[in-house]
Tab-separated table of C-alpha atoms in Angstrom:
chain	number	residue	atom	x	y	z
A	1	UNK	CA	0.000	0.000	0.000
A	2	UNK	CA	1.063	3.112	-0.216
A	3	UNK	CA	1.973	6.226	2.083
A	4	UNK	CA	0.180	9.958	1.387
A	5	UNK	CA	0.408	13.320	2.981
A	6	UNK	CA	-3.122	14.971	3.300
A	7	UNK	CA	-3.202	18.717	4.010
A	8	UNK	CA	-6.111	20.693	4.584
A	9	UNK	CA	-5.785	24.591	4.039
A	10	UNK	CA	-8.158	27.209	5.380
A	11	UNK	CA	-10.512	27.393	2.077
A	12	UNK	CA	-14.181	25.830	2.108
A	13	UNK	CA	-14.431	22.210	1.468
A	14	UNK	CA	-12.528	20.503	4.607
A	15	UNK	CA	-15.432	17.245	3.979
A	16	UNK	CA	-13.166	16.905	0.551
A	17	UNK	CA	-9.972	16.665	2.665
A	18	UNK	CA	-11.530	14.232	5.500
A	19	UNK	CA	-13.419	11.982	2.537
A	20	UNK	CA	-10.089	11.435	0.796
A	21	UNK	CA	-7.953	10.373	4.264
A	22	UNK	CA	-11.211	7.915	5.633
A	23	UNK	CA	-10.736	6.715	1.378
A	24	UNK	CA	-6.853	6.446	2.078
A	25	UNK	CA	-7.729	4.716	5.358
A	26	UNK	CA	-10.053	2.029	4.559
A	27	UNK	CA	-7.623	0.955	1.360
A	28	UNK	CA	-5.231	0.147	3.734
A	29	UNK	CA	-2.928	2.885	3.046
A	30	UNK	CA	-0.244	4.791	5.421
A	31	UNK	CA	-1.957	8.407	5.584
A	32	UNK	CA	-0.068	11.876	7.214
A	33	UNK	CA	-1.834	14.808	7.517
A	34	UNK	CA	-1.576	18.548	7.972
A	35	UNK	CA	-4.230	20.932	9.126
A	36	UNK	CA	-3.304	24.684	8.727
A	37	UNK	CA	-4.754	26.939	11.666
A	38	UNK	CA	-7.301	28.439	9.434
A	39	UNK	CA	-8.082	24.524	8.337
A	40	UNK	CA	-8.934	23.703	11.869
A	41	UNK	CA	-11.380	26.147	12.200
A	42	UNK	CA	-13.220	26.420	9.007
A	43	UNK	CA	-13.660	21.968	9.459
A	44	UNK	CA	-15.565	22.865	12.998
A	45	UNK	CA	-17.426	25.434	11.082
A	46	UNK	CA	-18.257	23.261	8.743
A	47	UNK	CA	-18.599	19.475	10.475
A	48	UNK	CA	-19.130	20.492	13.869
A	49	UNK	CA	-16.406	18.647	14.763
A	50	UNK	CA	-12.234	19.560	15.755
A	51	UNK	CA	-9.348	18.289	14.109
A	52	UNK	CA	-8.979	16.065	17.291
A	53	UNK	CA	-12.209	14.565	16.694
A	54	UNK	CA	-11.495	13.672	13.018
A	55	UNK	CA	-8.084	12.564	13.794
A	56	UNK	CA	-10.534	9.557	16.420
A	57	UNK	CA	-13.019	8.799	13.869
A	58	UNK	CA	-10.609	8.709	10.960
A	59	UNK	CA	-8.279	6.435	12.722
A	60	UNK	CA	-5.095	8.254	12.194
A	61	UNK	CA	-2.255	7.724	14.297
A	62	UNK	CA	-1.846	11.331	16.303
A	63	UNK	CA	1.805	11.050	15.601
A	64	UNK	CA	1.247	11.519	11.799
A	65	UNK	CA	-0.616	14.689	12.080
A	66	UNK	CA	1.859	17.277	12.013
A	67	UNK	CA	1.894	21.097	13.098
A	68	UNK	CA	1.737	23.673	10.096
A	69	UNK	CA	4.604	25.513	12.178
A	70	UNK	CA	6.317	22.213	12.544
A	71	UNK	CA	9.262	23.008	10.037
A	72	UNK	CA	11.555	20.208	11.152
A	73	UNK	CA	8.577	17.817	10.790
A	74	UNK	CA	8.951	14.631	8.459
A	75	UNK	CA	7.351	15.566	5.542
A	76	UNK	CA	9.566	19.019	5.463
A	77	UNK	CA	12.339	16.430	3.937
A	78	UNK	CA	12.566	15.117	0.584
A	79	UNK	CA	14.111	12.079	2.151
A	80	UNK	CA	10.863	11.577	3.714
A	81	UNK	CA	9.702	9.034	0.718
A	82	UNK	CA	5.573	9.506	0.100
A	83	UNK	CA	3.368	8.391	-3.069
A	84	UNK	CA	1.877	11.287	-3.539
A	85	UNK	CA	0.974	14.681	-1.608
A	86	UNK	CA	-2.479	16.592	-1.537
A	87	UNK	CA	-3.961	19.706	-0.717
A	88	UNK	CA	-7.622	19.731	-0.602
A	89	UNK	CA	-8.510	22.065	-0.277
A	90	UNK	CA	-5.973	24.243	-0.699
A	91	UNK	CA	-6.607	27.837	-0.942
A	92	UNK	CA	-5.835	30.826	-2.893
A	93	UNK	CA	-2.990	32.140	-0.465
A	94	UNK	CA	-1.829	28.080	-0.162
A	95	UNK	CA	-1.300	28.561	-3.743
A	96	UNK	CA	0.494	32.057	-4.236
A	97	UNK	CA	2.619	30.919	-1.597
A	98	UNK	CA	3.255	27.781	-2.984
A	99	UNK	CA	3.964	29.081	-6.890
A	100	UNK	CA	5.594	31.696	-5.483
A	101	UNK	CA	8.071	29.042	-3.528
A	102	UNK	CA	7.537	30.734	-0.208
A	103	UNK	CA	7.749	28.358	2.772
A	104	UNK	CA	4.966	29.787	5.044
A	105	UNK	CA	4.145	26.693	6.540
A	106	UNK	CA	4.596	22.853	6.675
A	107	UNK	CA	1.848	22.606	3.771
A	108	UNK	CA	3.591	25.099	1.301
A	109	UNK	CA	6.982	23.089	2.232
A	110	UNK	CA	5.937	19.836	1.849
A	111	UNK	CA	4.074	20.773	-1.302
A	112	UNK	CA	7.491	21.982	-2.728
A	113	UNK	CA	9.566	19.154	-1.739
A	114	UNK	CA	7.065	17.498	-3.951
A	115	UNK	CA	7.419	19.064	-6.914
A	116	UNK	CA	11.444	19.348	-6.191
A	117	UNK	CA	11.490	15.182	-5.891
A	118	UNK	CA	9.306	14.804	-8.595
A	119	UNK	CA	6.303	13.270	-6.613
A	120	UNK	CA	2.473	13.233	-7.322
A	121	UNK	CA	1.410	16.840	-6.282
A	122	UNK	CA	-2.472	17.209	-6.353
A	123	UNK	CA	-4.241	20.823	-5.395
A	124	UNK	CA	-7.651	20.632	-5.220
A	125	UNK	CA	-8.785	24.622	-5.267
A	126	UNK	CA	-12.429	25.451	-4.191
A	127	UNK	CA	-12.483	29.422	-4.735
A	128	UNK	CA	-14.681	30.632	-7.108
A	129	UNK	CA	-14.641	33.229	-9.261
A	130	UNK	CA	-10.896	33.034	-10.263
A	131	UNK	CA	-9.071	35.994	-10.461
A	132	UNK	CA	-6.157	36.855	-12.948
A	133	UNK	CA	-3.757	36.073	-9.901
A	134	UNK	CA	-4.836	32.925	-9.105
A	135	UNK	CA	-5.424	31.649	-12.568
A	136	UNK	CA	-1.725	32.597	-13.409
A	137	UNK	CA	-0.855	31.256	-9.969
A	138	UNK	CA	-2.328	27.635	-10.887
A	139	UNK	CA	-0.505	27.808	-14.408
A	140	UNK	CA	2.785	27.747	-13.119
A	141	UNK	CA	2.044	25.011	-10.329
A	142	UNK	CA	0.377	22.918	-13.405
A	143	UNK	CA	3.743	24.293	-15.500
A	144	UNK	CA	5.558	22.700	-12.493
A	145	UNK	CA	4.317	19.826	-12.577
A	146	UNK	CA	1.191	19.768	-10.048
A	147	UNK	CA	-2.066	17.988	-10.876
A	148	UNK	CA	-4.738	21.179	-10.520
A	149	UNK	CA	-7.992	19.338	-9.543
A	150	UNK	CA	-10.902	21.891	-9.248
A	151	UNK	CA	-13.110	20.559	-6.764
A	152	UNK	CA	-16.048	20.448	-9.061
A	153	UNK	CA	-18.335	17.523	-8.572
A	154	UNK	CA	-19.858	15.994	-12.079
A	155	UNK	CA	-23.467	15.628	-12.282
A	156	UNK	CA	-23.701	13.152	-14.523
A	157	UNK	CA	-23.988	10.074	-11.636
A	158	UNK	CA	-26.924	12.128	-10.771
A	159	UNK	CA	-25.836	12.714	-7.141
A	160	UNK	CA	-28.307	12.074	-4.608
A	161	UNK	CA	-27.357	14.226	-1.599
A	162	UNK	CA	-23.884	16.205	-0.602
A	163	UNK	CA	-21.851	13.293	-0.244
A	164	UNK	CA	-22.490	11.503	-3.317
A	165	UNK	CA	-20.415	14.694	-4.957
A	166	UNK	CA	-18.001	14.992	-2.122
A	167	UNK	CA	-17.450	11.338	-2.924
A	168	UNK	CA	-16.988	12.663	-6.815
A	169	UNK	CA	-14.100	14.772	-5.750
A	170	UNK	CA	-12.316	12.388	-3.893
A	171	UNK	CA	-12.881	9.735	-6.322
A	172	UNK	CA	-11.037	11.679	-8.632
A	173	UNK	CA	-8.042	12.593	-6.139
A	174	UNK	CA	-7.813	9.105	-5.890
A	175	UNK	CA	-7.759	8.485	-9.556
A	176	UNK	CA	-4.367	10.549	-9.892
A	177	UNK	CA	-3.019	8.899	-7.472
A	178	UNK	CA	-3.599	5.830	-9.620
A	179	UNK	CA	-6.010	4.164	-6.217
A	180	UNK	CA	-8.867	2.178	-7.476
A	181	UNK	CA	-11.974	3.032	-5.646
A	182	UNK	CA	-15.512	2.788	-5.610
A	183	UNK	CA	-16.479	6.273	-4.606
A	184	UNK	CA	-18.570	7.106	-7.721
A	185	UNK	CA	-19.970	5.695	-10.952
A	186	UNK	CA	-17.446	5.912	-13.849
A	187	UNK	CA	-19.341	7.112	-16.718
A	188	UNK	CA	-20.498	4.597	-19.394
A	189	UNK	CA	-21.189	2.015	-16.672
């Protein structure tokens, strides 16, 4: 199986970012995470529930969930060997900071040791409009080599409530990753 880091930034969306690490989970696979500041308090806002209670139901190890402030944590290293790194979500300022190759935080560091190593980098923005800024600020992460994964749920499966198309999106994190799943209906089956 194999080992991801799962970062959650401060945007809308943290159900994307806890779907995909239960997904990781359940497949068996060795999951790290980081939760930005602004992370941990828009997931209460929006679950009702703290990063300490996910980390419970989730089933991940406390000692894999790292401080954003925690520069000297694993994942900081490119010696730390993963299969792939996501931020989902990952907001606007995660990725100006990230494009820009500014080391704010654990997230924006790991993110870059990614792309510097050569490993599976997948942002999963949830902003919307765009502006000029962050559409040129996606480019070069996708110019970098970065998977940019809007977190746009299709409607094709005809989703029956909210998590049917949070299950969409991380379906599709999972896809490039190369992790078969079952989270949604492929089309044309």
């Amino acid at each position: 199986m194999g080992k991801y880091l799962i970062c959650i930034t401060g945007a809308s969306g943290s159900v994307y970012g806890i779907r995909t690490i239960k997904a990781l989970v359940e497949g068996g696979h060795e999951v790290h995470s980081i939760v930005s500041s602004w992370g941990n308090r828009v997931m209460e806002r929006e679950t009702g529930k703290s990063l300490a209670s996910w980390i419970g139901e989730l089933g991940l190890p406390p000692e894999r969930v790292y401080a954003p402030e925690d520069l000297a944590a694993p994942p900081a290293s490119g010696s730390f060997r993963l299969d792939g790194t996501v931020v989902v979500p990952c907001s606007m300022s995660s990725v100006g900071a990230i494009a820009s190759g500014l080391c704010l935080n654990l997230i924006h560091r790991s993110a870059l040791v990614s792309l510097k190593e050569g490993r599976p980098l997948v942002l999963v923005p949830r902003e919307t409009p765009l502006s000029l800024l962050d559409l040129r600020n996606l480019t070069v992460l996708a110019e970098a080599g970065a998977v940019i994964l809007p977190a746009s749920p299709a409607f094709y499966q005809v989703p029956q409530n909210i998590d049917d198309m949070v299950n969409f999106v991380a379906g599709k994190i999972l896809d490039r990753l190369g992790i078969d799943h079952n989270l949604y209906t492929r089309w044309g089956t």
